[in-house]
Short mmCIF file of N, CA and C in Angstrom, two decimals:
data_model
loop_
_atom_site.label_atom_id
_atom_site.label_comp_id
_atom_site.label_asym_id
_atom_site.label_seq_id
_atom_site.Cartn_x
_atom_site.Cartn_y
_atom_site.Cartn_z
N MET A 358 -285.74 66.33 -130.53
CA MET A 358 -285.04 65.78 -129.40
C MET A 358 -284.11 66.84 -128.83
N THR A 359 -284.19 67.08 -127.56
CA THR A 359 -283.32 68.05 -126.91
C THR A 359 -282.33 67.33 -126.02
N SER A 360 -281.18 67.95 -125.86
CA SER A 360 -280.18 67.37 -124.97
C SER A 360 -279.82 68.39 -123.91
N THR A 361 -279.48 67.91 -122.77
CA THR A 361 -279.04 68.79 -121.70
C THR A 361 -277.58 68.50 -121.41
N ALA A 362 -276.84 69.54 -121.13
CA ALA A 362 -275.42 69.38 -120.83
C ALA A 362 -275.27 68.74 -119.46
N VAL A 363 -274.42 67.75 -119.39
CA VAL A 363 -274.12 67.11 -118.12
C VAL A 363 -272.87 67.78 -117.57
N THR A 364 -272.94 68.27 -116.36
CA THR A 364 -271.78 68.92 -115.75
C THR A 364 -271.38 68.20 -114.48
N HIS A 365 -270.12 68.30 -114.18
CA HIS A 365 -269.60 67.74 -112.94
C HIS A 365 -270.01 68.66 -111.81
N PRO A 366 -270.34 68.13 -110.64
CA PRO A 366 -270.87 68.98 -109.57
C PRO A 366 -269.91 70.06 -109.06
N VAL A 367 -268.60 69.94 -109.30
CA VAL A 367 -267.68 70.95 -108.77
C VAL A 367 -267.08 71.86 -109.85
N VAL A 368 -267.67 71.88 -111.04
CA VAL A 368 -267.10 72.67 -112.14
C VAL A 368 -266.98 74.14 -111.78
N ASP A 369 -268.03 74.76 -111.27
CA ASP A 369 -267.97 76.18 -110.93
C ASP A 369 -266.95 76.44 -109.82
N GLU A 370 -266.92 75.58 -108.83
CA GLU A 370 -265.94 75.73 -107.74
C GLU A 370 -264.52 75.55 -108.26
N PHE A 371 -264.33 74.62 -109.18
CA PHE A 371 -263.02 74.39 -109.80
C PHE A 371 -262.56 75.64 -110.55
N LYS A 372 -263.45 76.22 -111.35
CA LYS A 372 -263.11 77.45 -112.08
C LYS A 372 -262.77 78.58 -111.12
N ASP A 373 -263.55 78.73 -110.06
CA ASP A 373 -263.28 79.77 -109.06
C ASP A 373 -261.93 79.54 -108.39
N ALA A 374 -261.60 78.31 -108.10
CA ALA A 374 -260.32 77.99 -107.46
C ALA A 374 -259.16 78.43 -108.34
N PHE A 375 -259.24 78.16 -109.63
CA PHE A 375 -258.14 78.51 -110.52
C PHE A 375 -258.14 79.99 -110.91
N ARG A 376 -259.26 80.68 -110.75
CA ARG A 376 -259.24 82.14 -110.93
C ARG A 376 -258.36 82.78 -109.86
N GLY A 377 -258.28 82.15 -108.71
CA GLY A 377 -257.47 82.66 -107.61
C GLY A 377 -256.05 82.13 -107.62
N HIS A 378 -255.69 81.35 -108.62
CA HIS A 378 -254.34 80.78 -108.72
C HIS A 378 -253.64 81.43 -109.92
N PRO A 379 -252.69 82.35 -109.68
CA PRO A 379 -252.06 83.07 -110.78
C PRO A 379 -251.24 82.16 -111.69
N ALA A 380 -251.15 82.56 -112.95
CA ALA A 380 -250.39 81.79 -113.94
C ALA A 380 -249.67 82.74 -114.88
N GLY A 381 -248.51 82.31 -115.35
CA GLY A 381 -247.80 83.07 -116.36
C GLY A 381 -248.59 83.05 -117.66
N VAL A 382 -248.36 84.06 -118.50
CA VAL A 382 -249.09 84.18 -119.75
C VAL A 382 -248.15 83.93 -120.92
N ALA A 383 -248.62 83.16 -121.88
CA ALA A 383 -247.83 82.84 -123.08
C ALA A 383 -248.72 82.95 -124.31
N ILE A 384 -248.08 83.09 -125.45
CA ILE A 384 -248.77 82.98 -126.73
C ILE A 384 -248.13 81.81 -127.45
N ILE A 385 -248.96 80.93 -127.97
CA ILE A 385 -248.48 79.77 -128.72
C ILE A 385 -248.83 79.98 -130.18
N THR A 386 -247.83 79.85 -131.05
CA THR A 386 -248.04 80.05 -132.48
C THR A 386 -247.62 78.81 -133.27
N ALA A 387 -248.17 78.68 -134.45
CA ALA A 387 -247.82 77.59 -135.36
C ALA A 387 -248.09 78.04 -136.79
N ALA A 388 -247.45 77.36 -137.72
CA ALA A 388 -247.71 77.62 -139.14
C ALA A 388 -248.89 76.75 -139.55
N GLY A 389 -249.91 77.37 -140.12
CA GLY A 389 -251.07 76.64 -140.59
C GLY A 389 -251.11 76.61 -142.11
N ALA A 390 -251.90 75.73 -142.67
CA ALA A 390 -252.04 75.62 -144.12
C ALA A 390 -252.53 76.93 -144.73
N GLU A 391 -253.32 77.69 -143.97
CA GLU A 391 -253.87 78.95 -144.48
C GLU A 391 -253.17 80.17 -143.88
N GLY A 392 -252.01 79.96 -143.27
CA GLY A 392 -251.25 81.06 -142.69
C GLY A 392 -250.98 80.82 -141.22
N PRO A 393 -250.29 81.76 -140.58
CA PRO A 393 -249.93 81.59 -139.18
C PRO A 393 -251.15 81.67 -138.27
N VAL A 394 -251.08 80.93 -137.16
CA VAL A 394 -252.13 80.96 -136.14
C VAL A 394 -251.48 81.16 -134.78
N GLY A 395 -252.27 81.62 -133.83
CA GLY A 395 -251.76 81.79 -132.47
C GLY A 395 -252.89 82.01 -131.50
N LEU A 396 -252.60 81.74 -130.23
CA LEU A 396 -253.57 81.95 -129.17
C LEU A 396 -252.84 82.22 -127.86
N THR A 397 -253.55 82.87 -126.95
CA THR A 397 -253.02 83.15 -125.62
C THR A 397 -253.33 81.98 -124.70
N ALA A 398 -252.34 81.63 -123.88
CA ALA A 398 -252.50 80.49 -122.96
C ALA A 398 -251.93 80.84 -121.59
N SER A 399 -252.58 80.35 -120.56
CA SER A 399 -252.03 80.48 -119.20
C SER A 399 -251.80 79.11 -118.58
N SER A 400 -251.77 78.09 -119.43
CA SER A 400 -251.60 76.72 -118.94
C SER A 400 -250.21 76.15 -119.20
N VAL A 401 -249.26 76.98 -119.62
CA VAL A 401 -247.92 76.48 -119.96
C VAL A 401 -247.12 76.24 -118.69
N SER A 402 -246.46 75.09 -118.62
CA SER A 402 -245.61 74.81 -117.46
C SER A 402 -244.40 73.97 -117.87
N SER A 403 -243.36 74.11 -117.09
CA SER A 403 -242.14 73.33 -117.27
C SER A 403 -242.40 71.92 -116.77
N VAL A 404 -241.95 70.92 -117.54
CA VAL A 404 -242.13 69.52 -117.14
C VAL A 404 -240.79 68.89 -116.78
N SER A 405 -239.76 69.18 -117.58
CA SER A 405 -238.45 68.56 -117.39
C SER A 405 -237.37 69.53 -117.82
N ALA A 406 -236.27 69.59 -117.05
CA ALA A 406 -235.13 70.42 -117.45
C ALA A 406 -234.16 69.63 -118.32
N MET A 407 -234.12 68.31 -118.15
CA MET A 407 -233.19 67.48 -118.91
C MET A 407 -233.90 66.23 -119.39
N PRO A 408 -234.31 66.14 -120.63
CA PRO A 408 -234.25 67.20 -121.64
C PRO A 408 -235.33 68.25 -121.37
N PRO A 409 -235.16 69.45 -121.93
CA PRO A 409 -236.16 70.49 -121.68
C PRO A 409 -237.49 70.17 -122.37
N ILE A 410 -238.52 70.02 -121.54
CA ILE A 410 -239.88 69.70 -122.02
C ILE A 410 -240.85 70.60 -121.29
N LEU A 411 -241.84 71.10 -122.03
CA LEU A 411 -242.92 71.88 -121.44
C LEU A 411 -244.25 71.24 -121.81
N ALA A 412 -245.30 71.68 -121.14
CA ALA A 412 -246.64 71.17 -121.43
C ALA A 412 -247.63 72.33 -121.37
N PHE A 413 -248.73 72.16 -122.08
CA PHE A 413 -249.83 73.12 -122.04
C PHE A 413 -251.09 72.38 -122.45
N SER A 414 -252.23 73.00 -122.20
CA SER A 414 -253.49 72.37 -122.60
C SER A 414 -254.26 73.29 -123.54
N LEU A 415 -255.05 72.66 -124.39
CA LEU A 415 -255.92 73.37 -125.31
C LEU A 415 -257.35 72.95 -125.01
N ALA A 416 -258.23 73.92 -124.84
CA ALA A 416 -259.61 73.63 -124.48
C ALA A 416 -260.47 73.29 -125.69
N SER A 417 -259.91 73.41 -126.89
CA SER A 417 -260.69 73.17 -128.10
C SER A 417 -259.79 72.55 -129.16
N THR A 418 -260.40 71.97 -130.16
CA THR A 418 -259.64 71.50 -131.32
C THR A 418 -260.16 72.21 -132.57
N LEU A 419 -260.76 73.38 -132.36
CA LEU A 419 -261.27 74.18 -133.47
C LEU A 419 -260.34 75.36 -133.72
N GLY A 420 -260.37 75.91 -134.90
CA GLY A 420 -259.64 77.12 -135.23
C GLY A 420 -258.16 77.01 -134.95
N SER A 421 -257.61 78.06 -134.35
CA SER A 421 -256.18 78.11 -134.05
C SER A 421 -255.75 76.96 -133.16
N ALA A 422 -256.56 76.63 -132.16
CA ALA A 422 -256.22 75.53 -131.26
C ALA A 422 -256.09 74.22 -132.01
N GLY A 423 -256.95 73.99 -132.99
CA GLY A 423 -256.87 72.77 -133.78
C GLY A 423 -255.61 72.71 -134.62
N VAL A 424 -255.22 73.84 -135.20
CA VAL A 424 -253.99 73.89 -135.99
C VAL A 424 -252.79 73.62 -135.08
N ILE A 425 -252.76 74.26 -133.91
CA ILE A 425 -251.66 74.06 -132.96
C ILE A 425 -251.63 72.61 -132.49
N ALA A 426 -252.77 72.04 -132.18
CA ALA A 426 -252.82 70.65 -131.72
C ALA A 426 -252.29 69.68 -132.77
N GLY A 427 -252.47 70.00 -134.03
CA GLY A 427 -252.03 69.11 -135.09
C GLY A 427 -250.65 69.41 -135.66
N ALA A 428 -250.02 70.47 -135.18
CA ALA A 428 -248.71 70.88 -135.71
C ALA A 428 -247.60 69.94 -135.23
N ASP A 429 -246.53 69.88 -136.01
CA ASP A 429 -245.33 69.15 -135.58
C ASP A 429 -244.47 70.04 -134.70
N THR A 430 -244.39 71.34 -135.06
CA THR A 430 -243.59 72.29 -134.29
C THR A 430 -244.42 73.53 -133.98
N ILE A 431 -244.10 74.17 -132.86
CA ILE A 431 -244.80 75.36 -132.39
C ILE A 431 -243.77 76.30 -131.77
N VAL A 432 -244.19 77.53 -131.52
CA VAL A 432 -243.37 78.46 -130.74
C VAL A 432 -244.20 78.91 -129.54
N VAL A 433 -243.61 78.76 -128.35
CA VAL A 433 -244.24 79.20 -127.11
C VAL A 433 -243.54 80.48 -126.69
N HIS A 434 -244.28 81.59 -126.71
CA HIS A 434 -243.75 82.90 -126.37
C HIS A 434 -244.11 83.21 -124.91
N LEU A 435 -243.11 83.34 -124.05
CA LEU A 435 -243.34 83.67 -122.65
C LEU A 435 -243.36 85.19 -122.54
N LEU A 436 -244.49 85.74 -122.10
CA LEU A 436 -244.73 87.18 -122.20
C LEU A 436 -244.26 87.96 -120.98
N GLY A 437 -243.88 89.21 -121.24
CA GLY A 437 -243.54 90.16 -120.20
C GLY A 437 -244.70 91.12 -119.99
N ALA A 438 -244.61 91.90 -118.94
CA ALA A 438 -245.68 92.85 -118.59
C ALA A 438 -245.99 93.81 -119.73
N GLU A 439 -244.98 94.15 -120.53
CA GLU A 439 -245.20 95.06 -121.66
C GLU A 439 -246.00 94.41 -122.79
N ASN A 440 -246.22 93.11 -122.70
CA ASN A 440 -246.93 92.37 -123.76
C ASN A 440 -248.40 92.14 -123.46
N ALA A 441 -248.98 92.85 -122.48
CA ALA A 441 -250.38 92.64 -122.11
C ALA A 441 -251.32 92.89 -123.29
N GLU A 442 -251.04 93.92 -124.09
CA GLU A 442 -251.89 94.20 -125.25
C GLU A 442 -251.79 93.07 -126.28
N LEU A 443 -250.60 92.53 -126.45
CA LEU A 443 -250.40 91.39 -127.36
C LEU A 443 -251.19 90.18 -126.87
N ALA A 444 -251.15 89.92 -125.56
CA ALA A 444 -251.92 88.81 -124.98
C ALA A 444 -253.40 88.99 -125.25
N SER A 445 -253.90 90.20 -125.10
CA SER A 445 -255.32 90.49 -125.36
C SER A 445 -255.66 90.27 -126.83
N LEU A 446 -254.77 90.70 -127.73
CA LEU A 446 -254.99 90.51 -129.17
C LEU A 446 -255.14 89.02 -129.50
N PHE A 447 -254.24 88.19 -128.97
CA PHE A 447 -254.26 86.77 -129.30
C PHE A 447 -255.35 86.00 -128.55
N ALA A 448 -255.98 86.65 -127.57
CA ALA A 448 -257.10 86.05 -126.85
C ALA A 448 -258.45 86.42 -127.47
N ALA A 449 -258.45 87.46 -128.30
CA ALA A 449 -259.71 87.97 -128.87
C ALA A 449 -260.18 87.11 -130.04
N ARG A 450 -261.45 86.80 -130.05
CA ARG A 450 -262.04 86.04 -131.16
C ARG A 450 -262.12 86.93 -132.41
N GLY A 451 -261.74 86.35 -133.54
CA GLY A 451 -261.88 87.04 -134.81
C GLY A 451 -260.87 88.15 -135.06
N ALA A 452 -259.88 88.32 -134.18
CA ALA A 452 -258.90 89.40 -134.35
C ALA A 452 -257.91 89.06 -135.47
N ASP A 453 -257.40 90.08 -136.13
CA ASP A 453 -256.34 89.91 -137.14
C ASP A 453 -255.02 89.84 -136.38
N ARG A 454 -254.66 88.63 -135.98
CA ARG A 454 -253.51 88.44 -135.09
C ARG A 454 -252.17 88.67 -135.78
N PHE A 455 -252.10 88.52 -137.07
CA PHE A 455 -250.84 88.68 -137.77
C PHE A 455 -250.93 89.80 -138.81
N GLY A 456 -251.57 90.89 -138.44
CA GLY A 456 -251.71 92.03 -139.33
C GLY A 456 -250.38 92.74 -139.54
N PRO A 457 -250.36 93.68 -140.48
CA PRO A 457 -249.11 94.35 -140.83
C PRO A 457 -248.50 95.17 -139.69
N GLU A 458 -249.29 95.56 -138.71
CA GLU A 458 -248.76 96.35 -137.60
C GLU A 458 -248.06 95.50 -136.54
N LEU A 459 -248.19 94.19 -136.62
CA LEU A 459 -247.58 93.29 -135.64
C LEU A 459 -246.13 93.00 -136.00
N ASP A 460 -245.25 93.03 -135.00
CA ASP A 460 -243.84 92.70 -135.16
C ASP A 460 -243.68 91.19 -135.08
N TRP A 461 -243.51 90.55 -136.23
CA TRP A 461 -243.30 89.10 -136.25
C TRP A 461 -242.50 88.72 -137.49
N SER A 462 -241.92 87.54 -137.42
CA SER A 462 -241.14 87.00 -138.53
C SER A 462 -241.41 85.50 -138.60
N THR A 463 -240.79 84.87 -139.57
CA THR A 463 -240.97 83.42 -139.74
C THR A 463 -239.64 82.73 -139.54
N LEU A 464 -239.63 81.69 -138.72
CA LEU A 464 -238.43 80.87 -138.53
C LEU A 464 -238.20 80.00 -139.76
N PRO A 465 -237.01 79.42 -139.93
CA PRO A 465 -236.73 78.60 -141.12
C PRO A 465 -237.74 77.47 -141.37
N GLY A 466 -238.35 76.93 -140.30
CA GLY A 466 -239.35 75.87 -140.45
C GLY A 466 -240.75 76.39 -140.74
N GLY A 467 -240.92 77.72 -140.84
CA GLY A 467 -242.22 78.32 -141.12
C GLY A 467 -242.99 78.78 -139.90
N GLU A 468 -242.49 78.52 -138.71
CA GLU A 468 -243.20 78.90 -137.48
C GLU A 468 -243.15 80.40 -137.27
N PRO A 469 -244.26 81.01 -136.88
CA PRO A 469 -244.29 82.45 -136.62
C PRO A 469 -243.59 82.77 -135.29
N LEU A 470 -242.70 83.76 -135.33
CA LEU A 470 -241.96 84.22 -134.15
C LEU A 470 -242.34 85.68 -133.89
N LEU A 471 -242.91 85.94 -132.71
CA LEU A 471 -243.33 87.29 -132.35
C LEU A 471 -242.14 88.07 -131.82
N GLY A 472 -242.04 89.33 -132.20
CA GLY A 472 -240.98 90.20 -131.71
C GLY A 472 -241.39 90.85 -130.40
N GLY A 473 -240.40 91.33 -129.64
CA GLY A 473 -240.68 92.09 -128.43
C GLY A 473 -241.10 91.28 -127.23
N VAL A 474 -240.90 89.97 -127.24
CA VAL A 474 -241.23 89.13 -126.08
C VAL A 474 -239.94 88.68 -125.40
N PRO A 475 -239.96 88.50 -124.08
CA PRO A 475 -238.73 88.12 -123.38
C PRO A 475 -238.12 86.79 -123.82
N ARG A 476 -238.95 85.78 -124.05
CA ARG A 476 -238.45 84.47 -124.47
C ARG A 476 -239.43 83.83 -125.44
N ALA A 477 -238.89 83.16 -126.44
CA ALA A 477 -239.70 82.38 -127.38
C ALA A 477 -239.02 81.04 -127.54
N LEU A 478 -239.76 79.97 -127.30
CA LEU A 478 -239.21 78.62 -127.32
C LEU A 478 -239.76 77.86 -128.52
N LEU A 479 -238.88 77.51 -129.44
CA LEU A 479 -239.27 76.66 -130.57
C LEU A 479 -239.34 75.24 -130.05
N CYS A 480 -240.47 74.56 -130.28
CA CYS A 480 -240.70 73.24 -129.70
C CYS A 480 -241.20 72.24 -130.75
N ARG A 481 -240.88 70.99 -130.53
CA ARG A 481 -241.43 69.88 -131.31
C ARG A 481 -242.43 69.15 -130.42
N ILE A 482 -243.64 68.94 -130.94
CA ILE A 482 -244.67 68.23 -130.18
C ILE A 482 -244.24 66.78 -129.94
N LEU A 483 -244.30 66.36 -128.69
CA LEU A 483 -243.96 64.98 -128.32
C LEU A 483 -245.20 64.10 -128.19
N SER A 484 -246.25 64.67 -127.57
CA SER A 484 -247.45 63.86 -127.35
C SER A 484 -248.68 64.74 -127.21
N ARG A 485 -249.81 64.12 -127.51
CA ARG A 485 -251.12 64.74 -127.36
C ARG A 485 -251.98 63.74 -126.58
N THR A 486 -252.54 64.19 -125.47
CA THR A 486 -253.33 63.30 -124.62
C THR A 486 -254.68 63.96 -124.35
N GLN A 487 -255.75 63.25 -124.62
CA GLN A 487 -257.07 63.76 -124.29
C GLN A 487 -257.23 63.72 -122.78
N ALA A 488 -257.61 64.84 -122.19
CA ALA A 488 -257.80 64.93 -120.74
C ALA A 488 -259.11 65.67 -120.50
N GLY A 489 -260.18 64.92 -120.29
CA GLY A 489 -261.49 65.55 -120.14
C GLY A 489 -261.86 66.25 -121.42
N SER A 490 -262.24 67.53 -121.31
CA SER A 490 -262.64 68.29 -122.49
C SER A 490 -261.46 69.00 -123.16
N SER A 491 -260.25 68.78 -122.67
CA SER A 491 -259.06 69.44 -123.20
C SER A 491 -258.07 68.44 -123.77
N THR A 492 -257.09 68.97 -124.50
CA THR A 492 -255.99 68.17 -125.00
C THR A 492 -254.72 68.66 -124.33
N LEU A 493 -254.02 67.75 -123.69
CA LEU A 493 -252.76 68.06 -123.03
C LEU A 493 -251.63 67.79 -124.02
N ILE A 494 -250.78 68.80 -124.25
CA ILE A 494 -249.70 68.69 -125.22
C ILE A 494 -248.37 68.77 -124.47
N ALA A 495 -247.47 67.83 -124.74
CA ALA A 495 -246.09 67.88 -124.24
C ALA A 495 -245.20 68.18 -125.44
N ALA A 496 -244.22 69.07 -125.24
CA ALA A 496 -243.36 69.49 -126.33
C ALA A 496 -241.92 69.62 -125.86
N SER A 497 -241.01 69.19 -126.70
CA SER A 497 -239.58 69.27 -126.44
C SER A 497 -239.05 70.61 -126.96
N VAL A 498 -238.27 71.31 -126.15
CA VAL A 498 -237.73 72.61 -126.55
C VAL A 498 -236.49 72.38 -127.40
N LEU A 499 -236.51 72.93 -128.63
CA LEU A 499 -235.41 72.78 -129.57
C LEU A 499 -234.43 73.95 -129.51
N GLU A 500 -234.97 75.17 -129.36
CA GLU A 500 -234.14 76.36 -129.26
C GLU A 500 -234.91 77.46 -128.56
N ILE A 501 -234.14 78.42 -128.01
CA ILE A 501 -234.76 79.53 -127.28
C ILE A 501 -234.26 80.84 -127.88
N HIS A 502 -235.21 81.72 -128.19
CA HIS A 502 -234.91 83.05 -128.70
C HIS A 502 -235.12 84.04 -127.56
N THR A 503 -234.12 84.88 -127.29
CA THR A 503 -234.17 85.82 -126.19
C THR A 503 -234.45 87.22 -126.70
N GLY A 504 -235.41 87.88 -126.07
CA GLY A 504 -235.77 89.25 -126.41
C GLY A 504 -235.47 90.18 -125.25
N PRO A 505 -236.18 91.28 -125.16
CA PRO A 505 -235.93 92.26 -124.10
C PRO A 505 -236.32 91.71 -122.72
N ALA A 506 -235.49 92.03 -121.71
CA ALA A 506 -235.81 91.64 -120.34
C ALA A 506 -237.06 92.38 -119.89
N ALA A 507 -237.91 91.69 -119.15
CA ALA A 507 -239.15 92.31 -118.68
C ALA A 507 -239.69 91.56 -117.47
N ALA A 508 -240.43 92.26 -116.66
CA ALA A 508 -241.17 91.61 -115.57
C ALA A 508 -242.20 90.69 -116.21
N PRO A 509 -242.46 89.51 -115.63
CA PRO A 509 -243.40 88.59 -116.25
C PRO A 509 -244.84 89.08 -116.22
N LEU A 510 -245.59 88.69 -117.24
CA LEU A 510 -247.02 88.95 -117.30
C LEU A 510 -247.73 87.78 -116.64
N VAL A 511 -248.63 88.10 -115.72
CA VAL A 511 -249.34 87.07 -114.94
C VAL A 511 -250.85 87.29 -115.09
N TYR A 512 -251.58 86.19 -115.16
CA TYR A 512 -253.04 86.24 -115.25
C TYR A 512 -253.62 85.76 -113.92
N HIS A 513 -254.45 86.59 -113.30
CA HIS A 513 -255.06 86.24 -112.02
C HIS A 513 -256.44 86.88 -111.94
N ASP A 514 -257.44 86.09 -111.64
CA ASP A 514 -258.81 86.56 -111.46
C ASP A 514 -259.28 87.40 -112.66
N ARG A 515 -259.04 86.84 -113.87
CA ARG A 515 -259.48 87.44 -115.13
C ARG A 515 -258.83 88.79 -115.44
N THR A 516 -257.64 89.03 -114.88
CA THR A 516 -256.95 90.30 -115.06
C THR A 516 -255.45 90.05 -115.24
N TYR A 517 -254.81 90.83 -116.11
CA TYR A 517 -253.35 90.76 -116.26
C TYR A 517 -252.68 91.57 -115.15
N HIS A 518 -251.56 91.04 -114.65
CA HIS A 518 -250.76 91.69 -113.62
C HIS A 518 -249.29 91.55 -114.00
N HIS A 519 -248.44 92.28 -113.30
CA HIS A 519 -247.00 92.08 -113.49
C HIS A 519 -246.36 91.82 -112.14
N LEU A 520 -245.28 91.08 -112.17
CA LEU A 520 -244.52 90.80 -110.96
C LEU A 520 -243.24 91.62 -110.99
N GLY A 521 -242.74 91.94 -109.83
CA GLY A 521 -241.49 92.68 -109.71
C GLY A 521 -241.08 92.76 -108.26
N SER A 522 -240.07 93.55 -107.97
CA SER A 522 -239.59 93.64 -106.59
C SER A 522 -240.69 94.13 -105.66
N HIS A 523 -241.63 94.93 -106.18
CA HIS A 523 -242.74 95.43 -105.36
C HIS A 523 -243.64 94.32 -104.83
N SER A 524 -243.65 93.18 -105.50
CA SER A 524 -244.54 92.09 -105.10
C SER A 524 -243.81 90.96 -104.38
N ALA A 525 -242.49 91.09 -104.20
CA ALA A 525 -241.72 90.02 -103.55
C ALA A 525 -242.02 89.99 -102.05
N LEU A 526 -242.28 88.79 -101.54
CA LEU A 526 -242.50 88.62 -100.10
C LEU A 526 -241.22 88.10 -99.44
N ARG A 527 -240.78 86.93 -99.89
CA ARG A 527 -239.52 86.35 -99.44
C ARG A 527 -239.22 85.13 -100.28
N ARG A 528 -237.98 84.76 -100.33
CA ARG A 528 -237.57 83.55 -101.06
C ARG A 528 -237.89 82.32 -100.21
N PRO A 529 -238.31 81.23 -100.88
CA PRO A 529 -238.56 80.00 -100.12
C PRO A 529 -237.26 79.47 -99.51
N GLN A 530 -237.36 78.82 -98.39
CA GLN A 530 -236.17 78.24 -97.72
C GLN A 530 -235.70 77.00 -98.40
#
């Protein structure tokens, strides 16, 4: 018996639309039963300032994504332009993400904290919602760790970019 994948008629157009929509780049880490896990994400967004809540989506519940989806606490690392190599490392399949050459430490709760990133937000998972083929996660920010100031790392059309004064057009009214 063979099965054919059923796709929505606008899937390719949807993917193309979001390739043209830039997004900030983050790495999400968690403590797993077999050690630390992490992955690169461009779906992180602010939901509420009071109380501080963020959200992100996971396209899978396997491997690192599954550990993160099931964790009570996570760390969301907001990356700077200098962290493009780090973003690539955490996006690569089968990479040794927490090897001895990586600058990282463990928070008191066991969560992995990456060094050299502009901001790292320790969060408690509030909710997990199935949304199509992804899981939408909302998390409350418990504390923020500040690192070196840097221009933000942005993902656009399958390429990393940085923002700075060179890319400013004008402030919104």
